């Protein structure tokens, strides 16, 4: 009898663990990629891809001049520049191929200031038109436009700019 109860107990524990796993697997919609390595891209070509795909209509990059645009969207999101944490290559690649995965906090702040709700990213999906070579160059170009700022410390205090 007592063995039976122990078995039931063990079984319910196993079932509970399985349920937990299932729930976490479901909520983890994205598939993180380990061992995903792309070859080095060409920064100058990447800048051209940025222009060819009209990324400059919705984005500015400090110190990079782009051709004038006819239409300016209500929210222009600056990318690149001096930041305390450089967006890593994988994050930039994800931002391009899967824009809805993480909506940029900068953009959310802009919309909140304008009393608008954020639901999806207005960024188009480029998977159909962009070649892999273009994507590699583009992400290399984006990555090259981030500079990491060193935090300044003063007598143990952390100073932000
Ligand atoms: C129609 C406007 C629009 C176009 C065109 C567009 N984007 Fe975006 N992009 C956005 C908006 C708005 C965001 C912020 C919301 C989000 O995170 O998706 C964003 C976010 C990003 C981010 C993440 C920025 C951050 O700080 O998290 C990157 C990188 C980016 N875009 C690159 C590109 C590239 C490269 C192209 C061209 C291939 C492009 N975008 C085209 C509107 C656009």
PDB file of C-alpha atoms and ligand atoms in Angstrom:
ATOM      1  CA  UNK A   1       0.000   0.000   0.000  1.00  0.00           C
ATOM      2  CA  UNK A   2       2.681   2.488   1.027  1.00  0.00           C
ATOM      3  CA  UNK A   3       4.684   1.590  -2.109  1.00  0.00           C
ATOM      4  CA  UNK A   4       1.606   2.264  -4.141  1.00  0.00           C
ATOM      5  CA  UNK A   5       1.236   5.729  -2.619  1.00  0.00           C
ATOM      6  CA  UNK A   6       4.920   6.461  -3.201  1.00  0.00           C
ATOM      7  CA  UNK A   7       4.524   5.452  -6.822  1.00  0.00           C
ATOM      8  CA  UNK A   8       1.519   7.699  -7.211  1.00  0.00           C
ATOM      9  CA  UNK A   9       3.493  10.513  -5.640  1.00  0.00           C
ATOM     10  CA  UNK A  10       6.429   9.941  -7.968  1.00  0.00           C
ATOM     11  CA  UNK A  11       4.147   9.732 -10.969  1.00  0.00           C
ATOM     12  CA  UNK A  12       2.412  12.996 -10.138  1.00  0.00           C
ATOM     13  CA  UNK A  13       5.804  14.657  -9.715  1.00  0.00           C
ATOM     14  CA  UNK A  14       6.858  13.431 -13.152  1.00  0.00           C
ATOM     15  CA  UNK A  15       3.591  14.618 -14.674  1.00  0.00           C
ATOM     16  CA  UNK A  16       3.999  18.000 -13.011  1.00  0.00           C
ATOM     17  CA  UNK A  17       7.547  18.306 -14.382  1.00  0.00           C
ATOM     18  CA  UNK A  18       6.305  17.392 -17.881  1.00  0.00           C
ATOM     19  CA  UNK A  19       3.537  19.974 -17.629  1.00  0.00           C
ATOM     20  CA  UNK A  20       6.072  22.606 -16.588  1.00  0.00           C
ATOM     21  CA  UNK A  21       8.287  21.695 -19.527  1.00  0.00           C
ATOM     22  CA  UNK A  22       5.391  21.875 -21.939  1.00  0.00           C
ATOM     23  CA  UNK A  23       4.314  25.263 -20.636  1.00  0.00           C
ATOM     24  CA  UNK A  24       7.823  26.677 -20.853  1.00  0.00           C
ATOM     25  CA  UNK A  25       8.282  25.178 -24.320  1.00  0.00           C
ATOM     26  CA  UNK A  26       5.048  26.824 -25.465  1.00  0.00           C
ATOM     27  CA  UNK A  27       5.847  30.235 -24.033  1.00  0.00           C
ATOM     28  CA  UNK A  28       9.324  30.042 -25.589  1.00  0.00           C
ATOM     29  CA  UNK A  29       8.074  30.727 -29.095  1.00  0.00           C
ATOM     30  CA  UNK A  30      11.436  31.841 -30.418  1.00  0.00           C
ATOM     31  CA  UNK A  31      14.068  29.250 -31.135  1.00  0.00           C
ATOM     32  CA  UNK A  32      17.387  30.526 -29.786  1.00  0.00           C
ATOM     33  CA  UNK A  33      20.224  29.567 -32.087  1.00  0.00           C
ATOM     34  CA  UNK A  34      23.488  28.261 -30.793  1.00  0.00           C
ATOM     35  CA  UNK A  35      26.400  27.749 -33.133  1.00  0.00           C
ATOM     36  CA  UNK A  36      24.945  30.057 -35.778  1.00  0.00           C
ATOM     37  CA  UNK A  37      27.872  31.715 -37.532  1.00  0.00           C
ATOM     38  CA  UNK A  38      27.721  33.903 -40.605  1.00  0.00           C
ATOM     39  CA  UNK A  39      30.744  34.854 -42.679  1.00  0.00           C
ATOM     40  CA  UNK A  40      32.118  38.382 -42.458  1.00  0.00           C
ATOM     41  CA  UNK A  41      30.186  40.913 -44.512  1.00  0.00           C
ATOM     42  CA  UNK A  42      31.218  43.981 -46.471  1.00  0.00           C
ATOM     43  CA  UNK A  43      30.376  47.222 -44.668  1.00  0.00           C
ATOM     44  CA  UNK A  44      30.265  49.427 -47.801  1.00  0.00           C
ATOM     45  CA  UNK A  45      28.007  46.952 -49.600  1.00  0.00           C
ATOM     46  CA  UNK A  46      25.855  46.809 -46.481  1.00  0.00           C
ATOM     47  CA  UNK A  47      25.363  50.573 -46.590  1.00  0.00           C
ATOM     48  CA  UNK A  48      24.177  50.209 -50.178  1.00  0.00           C
ATOM     49  CA  UNK A  49      21.754  47.450 -49.157  1.00  0.00           C
ATOM     50  CA  UNK A  50      20.433  49.760 -46.408  1.00  0.00           C
ATOM     51  CA  UNK A  51      19.667  52.393 -49.063  1.00  0.00           C
ATOM     52  CA  UNK A  52      18.393  49.937 -51.694  1.00  0.00           C
ATOM     53  CA  UNK A  53      15.855  48.535 -49.244  1.00  0.00           C
ATOM     54  CA  UNK A  54      14.813  52.024 -48.109  1.00  0.00           C
ATOM     55  CA  UNK A  55      15.740  51.433 -44.501  1.00  0.00           C
ATOM     56  CA  UNK A  56      16.782  55.101 -44.368  1.00  0.00           C
ATOM     57  CA  UNK A  57      13.151  56.146 -44.802  1.00  0.00           C
ATOM     58  CA  UNK A  58      12.441  55.030 -41.228  1.00  0.00           C
ATOM     59  CA  UNK A  59      15.915  55.121 -39.674  1.00  0.00           C
ATOM     60  CA  UNK A  60      18.757  57.532 -39.126  1.00  0.00           C
ATOM     61  CA  UNK A  61      22.315  56.581 -38.217  1.00  0.00           C
ATOM     62  CA  UNK A  62      24.604  59.214 -36.651  1.00  0.00           C
ATOM     63  CA  UNK A  63      27.303  60.495 -39.032  1.00  0.00           C
ATOM     64  CA  UNK A  64      25.943  58.578 -42.020  1.00  0.00           C
ATOM     65  CA  UNK A  65      24.287  60.588 -44.791  1.00  0.00           C
ATOM     66  CA  UNK A  66      21.564  59.003 -46.838  1.00  0.00           C
ATOM     67  CA  UNK A  67      19.720  60.216 -49.947  1.00  0.00           C
ATOM     68  CA  UNK A  68      16.759  62.485 -49.239  1.00  0.00           C
ATOM     69  CA  UNK A  69      13.410  60.716 -48.888  1.00  0.00           C
ATOM     70  CA  UNK A  70      10.080  61.825 -50.309  1.00  0.00           C
ATOM     71  CA  UNK A  71       8.009  60.509 -47.462  1.00  0.00           C
ATOM     72  CA  UNK A  72       8.871  60.654 -43.763  1.00  0.00           C
ATOM     73  CA  UNK A  73       6.981  58.282 -41.474  1.00  0.00           C
ATOM     74  CA  UNK A  74       5.586  59.627 -38.176  1.00  0.00           C
ATOM     75  CA  UNK A  75       8.285  57.843 -36.173  1.00  0.00           C
ATOM     76  CA  UNK A  76      11.883  57.752 -37.339  1.00  0.00           C
ATOM     77  CA  UNK A  77      13.923  55.393 -35.181  1.00  0.00           C
ATOM     78  CA  UNK A  78      17.618  56.229 -34.788  1.00  0.00           C
ATOM     79  CA  UNK A  79      19.894  53.213 -34.847  1.00  0.00           C
ATOM     80  CA  UNK A  80      23.622  52.915 -34.139  1.00  0.00           C
ATOM     81  CA  UNK A  81      25.632  55.606 -32.408  1.00  0.00           C
ATOM     82  CA  UNK A  82      27.136  55.649 -28.944  1.00  0.00           C
ATOM     83  CA  UNK A  83      25.472  53.238 -26.584  1.00  0.00           C
ATOM     84  CA  UNK A  84      26.388  51.621 -23.293  1.00  0.00           C
ATOM     85  CA  UNK A  85      25.531  48.192 -24.588  1.00  0.00           C
ATOM     86  CA  UNK A  86      26.239  47.507 -28.249  1.00  0.00           C
ATOM     87  CA  UNK A  87      23.523  45.460 -29.859  1.00  0.00           C
ATOM     88  CA  UNK A  88      25.140  42.190 -30.702  1.00  0.00           C
ATOM     89  CA  UNK A  89      25.196  40.732 -34.167  1.00  0.00           C
ATOM     90  CA  UNK A  90      22.432  38.231 -33.415  1.00  0.00           C
ATOM     91  CA  UNK A  91      20.130  40.949 -32.084  1.00  0.00           C
ATOM     92  CA  UNK A  92      20.639  43.070 -35.194  1.00  0.00           C
ATOM     93  CA  UNK A  93      20.044  40.119 -37.472  1.00  0.00           C
ATOM     94  CA  UNK A  94      16.866  39.289 -35.544  1.00  0.00           C
ATOM     95  CA  UNK A  95      15.703  42.920 -35.763  1.00  0.00           C
ATOM     96  CA  UNK A  96      15.841  42.632 -39.554  1.00  0.00           C
ATOM     97  CA  UNK A  97      14.500  39.143 -40.186  1.00  0.00           C
ATOM     98  CA  UNK A  98      12.025  38.997 -37.304  1.00  0.00           C
ATOM     99  CA  UNK A  99      11.071  42.597 -36.412  1.00  0.00           C
ATOM    100  CA  UNK A 100       8.200  41.616 -34.133  1.00  0.00           C
ATOM    101  CA  UNK A 101      10.378  39.470 -31.886  1.00  0.00           C
ATOM    102  CA  UNK A 102      11.438  42.400 -29.720  1.00  0.00           C
ATOM    103  CA  UNK A 103       9.933  45.792 -30.272  1.00  0.00           C
ATOM    104  CA  UNK A 104      12.610  48.404 -29.650  1.00  0.00           C
ATOM    105  CA  UNK A 105      12.125  50.130 -26.257  1.00  0.00           C
ATOM    106  CA  UNK A 106      13.108  53.383 -27.969  1.00  0.00           C
ATOM    107  CA  UNK A 107      10.155  53.051 -30.315  1.00  0.00           C
ATOM    108  CA  UNK A 108       7.786  52.077 -27.495  1.00  0.00           C
ATOM    109  CA  UNK A 109       8.863  55.228 -25.617  1.00  0.00           C
ATOM    110  CA  UNK A 110       8.208  57.354 -28.723  1.00  0.00           C
ATOM    111  CA  UNK A 111       4.725  55.904 -29.133  1.00  0.00           C
ATOM    112  CA  UNK A 112       3.928  56.317 -25.450  1.00  0.00           C
ATOM    113  CA  UNK A 113       4.901  59.968 -25.640  1.00  0.00           C
ATOM    114  CA  UNK A 114       2.481  60.305 -28.557  1.00  0.00           C
ATOM    115  CA  UNK A 115      -0.246  58.410 -26.650  1.00  0.00           C
ATOM    116  CA  UNK A 116      -0.226  55.546 -29.112  1.00  0.00           C
ATOM    117  CA  UNK A 117      -0.342  51.859 -28.421  1.00  0.00           C
ATOM    118  CA  UNK A 118       2.311  49.481 -29.723  1.00  0.00           C
ATOM    119  CA  UNK A 119       1.079  46.286 -31.257  1.00  0.00           C
ATOM    120  CA  UNK A 120       3.414  45.298 -34.048  1.00  0.00           C
ATOM    121  CA  UNK A 121       6.533  46.644 -35.668  1.00  0.00           C
ATOM    122  CA  UNK A 122       5.835  48.641 -38.834  1.00  0.00           C
ATOM    123  CA  UNK A 123       9.007  47.206 -40.312  1.00  0.00           C
ATOM    124  CA  UNK A 124       8.387  45.250 -43.489  1.00  0.00           C
ATOM    125  CA  UNK A 125       9.413  41.597 -43.740  1.00  0.00           C
ATOM    126  CA  UNK A 126      12.391  41.310 -46.062  1.00  0.00           C
ATOM    127  CA  UNK A 127      12.678  37.530 -46.201  1.00  0.00           C
ATOM    128  CA  UNK A 128      11.174  37.328 -49.678  1.00  0.00           C
ATOM    129  CA  UNK A 129      13.354  39.887 -51.437  1.00  0.00           C
ATOM    130  CA  UNK A 130      16.671  40.081 -49.620  1.00  0.00           C
ATOM    131  CA  UNK A 131      19.417  37.640 -50.507  1.00  0.00           C
ATOM    132  CA  UNK A 132      21.476  36.054 -47.761  1.00  0.00           C
ATOM    133  CA  UNK A 133      24.586  37.864 -49.080  1.00  0.00           C
ATOM    134  CA  UNK A 134      22.760  41.189 -48.784  1.00  0.00           C
ATOM    135  CA  UNK A 135      21.626  40.337 -45.275  1.00  0.00           C
ATOM    136  CA  UNK A 136      25.177  39.465 -44.202  1.00  0.00           C
ATOM    137  CA  UNK A 137      26.552  42.771 -45.542  1.00  0.00           C
ATOM    138  CA  UNK A 138      23.660  44.737 -44.080  1.00  0.00           C
ATOM    139  CA  UNK A 139      24.122  43.362 -40.566  1.00  0.00           C
ATOM    140  CA  UNK A 140      27.888  43.968 -40.779  1.00  0.00           C
ATOM    141  CA  UNK A 141      27.142  47.589 -41.701  1.00  0.00           C
ATOM    142  CA  UNK A 142      24.641  47.998 -38.852  1.00  0.00           C
ATOM    143  CA  UNK A 143      27.028  46.463 -36.340  1.00  0.00           C
ATOM    144  CA  UNK A 144      29.876  48.733 -37.445  1.00  0.00           C
ATOM    145  CA  UNK A 145      27.752  51.752 -36.595  1.00  0.00           C
ATOM    146  CA  UNK A 146      27.547  51.076 -32.888  1.00  0.00           C
ATOM    147  CA  UNK A 147      30.199  52.405 -30.549  1.00  0.00           C
ATOM    148  CA  UNK A 148      30.349  51.265 -26.997  1.00  0.00           C
ATOM    149  CA  UNK A 149      30.609  54.007 -24.427  1.00  0.00           C
ATOM    150  CA  UNK A 150      32.680  53.255 -21.362  1.00  0.00           C
ATOM    151  CA  UNK A 151      30.752  54.092 -18.212  1.00  0.00           C
ATOM    152  CA  UNK A 152      32.508  56.681 -16.102  1.00  0.00           C
ATOM    153  CA  UNK A 153      33.073  56.060 -12.440  1.00  0.00           C
ATOM    154  CA  UNK A 154      33.693  58.725  -9.884  1.00  0.00           C
ATOM    155  CA  UNK A 155      34.526  57.673  -6.324  1.00  0.00           C
ATOM    156  CA  UNK A 156      32.400  54.598  -6.619  1.00  0.00           C
ATOM    157  CA  UNK A 157      29.493  56.383  -8.312  1.00  0.00           C
ATOM    158  CA  UNK A 158      28.389  55.365 -11.749  1.00  0.00           C
ATOM    159  CA  UNK A 159      27.904  58.382 -13.993  1.00  0.00           C
ATOM    160  CA  UNK A 160      25.793  58.152 -17.111  1.00  0.00           C
ATOM    161  CA  UNK A 161      26.048  60.697 -19.844  1.00  0.00           C
TER     162      UNK A 161
HETATM  163  C1  LIG B   1       8.366  51.492 -42.290  1.00  0.00           C
HETATM  164  C2  LIG B   1       9.461  51.896 -41.447  1.00  0.00           C
HETATM  165  C3  LIG B   1      10.660  50.997 -41.329  1.00  0.00           C
HETATM  166  C4  LIG B   1      11.457  50.480 -42.323  1.00  0.00           C
HETATM  167  C5  LIG B   1      11.283  50.633 -43.833  1.00  0.00           C
HETATM  168  C6  LIG B   1      12.538  49.780 -41.660  1.00  0.00           C
HETATM  169  N1  LIG B   1      12.398  49.863 -40.310  1.00  0.00           N
HETATM  170 FE1  LIG B   1      13.666  49.119 -38.923  1.00  0.00          FE
HETATM  171  N2  LIG B   1      12.402  49.666 -37.461  1.00  0.00           N
HETATM  172  C7  LIG B   1      11.279  50.440 -37.647  1.00  0.00           C
HETATM  173  C8  LIG B   1      10.651  50.682 -36.352  1.00  0.00           C
HETATM  174  C9  LIG B   1       9.403  51.524 -36.096  1.00  0.00           C
HETATM  175  C10 LIG B   1      11.454  50.013 -35.400  1.00  0.00           C
HETATM  176  C11 LIG B   1      11.193  49.911 -33.889  1.00  0.00           C
HETATM  177  C12 LIG B   1      10.233  48.776 -33.657  1.00  0.00           C
HETATM  178  C13 LIG B   1      10.939  47.454 -33.705  1.00  0.00           C
HETATM  179  O1  LIG B   1      11.795  47.198 -32.836  1.00  0.00           O
HETATM  180  O2  LIG B   1      10.670  46.678 -34.647  1.00  0.00           O
HETATM  181  C14 LIG B   1      12.554  49.394 -36.132  1.00  0.00           C
HETATM  182  C15 LIG B   1      13.594  48.679 -35.541  1.00  0.00           C
HETATM  183  C16 LIG B   1      14.762  48.355 -36.182  1.00  0.00           C
HETATM  184  C17 LIG B   1      15.951  47.860 -35.530  1.00  0.00           C
HETATM  185  C18 LIG B   1      16.105  47.631 -34.046  1.00  0.00           C
HETATM  186  C19 LIG B   1      16.503  48.934 -33.416  1.00  0.00           C
HETATM  187  C20 LIG B   1      16.676  48.871 -31.927  1.00  0.00           C
HETATM  188  O3  LIG B   1      17.268  49.833 -31.382  1.00  0.00           O
HETATM  189  O4  LIG B   1      16.232  47.908 -31.306  1.00  0.00           O
HETATM  190  C21 LIG B   1      16.900  47.668 -36.498  1.00  0.00           C
HETATM  191  C22 LIG B   1      18.307  47.174 -36.317  1.00  0.00           C
HETATM  192  C23 LIG B   1      16.276  48.018 -37.760  1.00  0.00           C
HETATM  193  N3  LIG B   1      14.982  48.442 -37.528  1.00  0.00           N
HETATM  194  C24 LIG B   1      16.896  47.936 -38.988  1.00  0.00           C
HETATM  195  C25 LIG B   1      16.242  48.142 -40.192  1.00  0.00           C
HETATM  196  C26 LIG B   1      16.811  47.817 -41.483  1.00  0.00           C
HETATM  197  C27 LIG B   1      18.191  47.264 -41.703  1.00  0.00           C
HETATM  198  C28 LIG B   1      15.863  48.132 -42.426  1.00  0.00           C
HETATM  199  C29 LIG B   1      15.936  47.930 -43.911  1.00  0.00           C
HETATM  200  C30 LIG B   1      16.237  46.595 -44.377  1.00  0.00           C
HETATM  201  C31 LIG B   1      14.711  48.667 -41.714  1.00  0.00           C
HETATM  202  N4  LIG B   1      14.972  48.639 -40.371  1.00  0.00           N
HETATM  203  C32 LIG B   1      13.556  49.138 -42.326  1.00  0.00           C
HETATM  204  C33 LIG B   1      10.772  50.937 -38.826  1.00  0.00           C
HETATM  205  C34 LIG B   1      11.267  50.600 -40.068  1.00  0.00           C
END
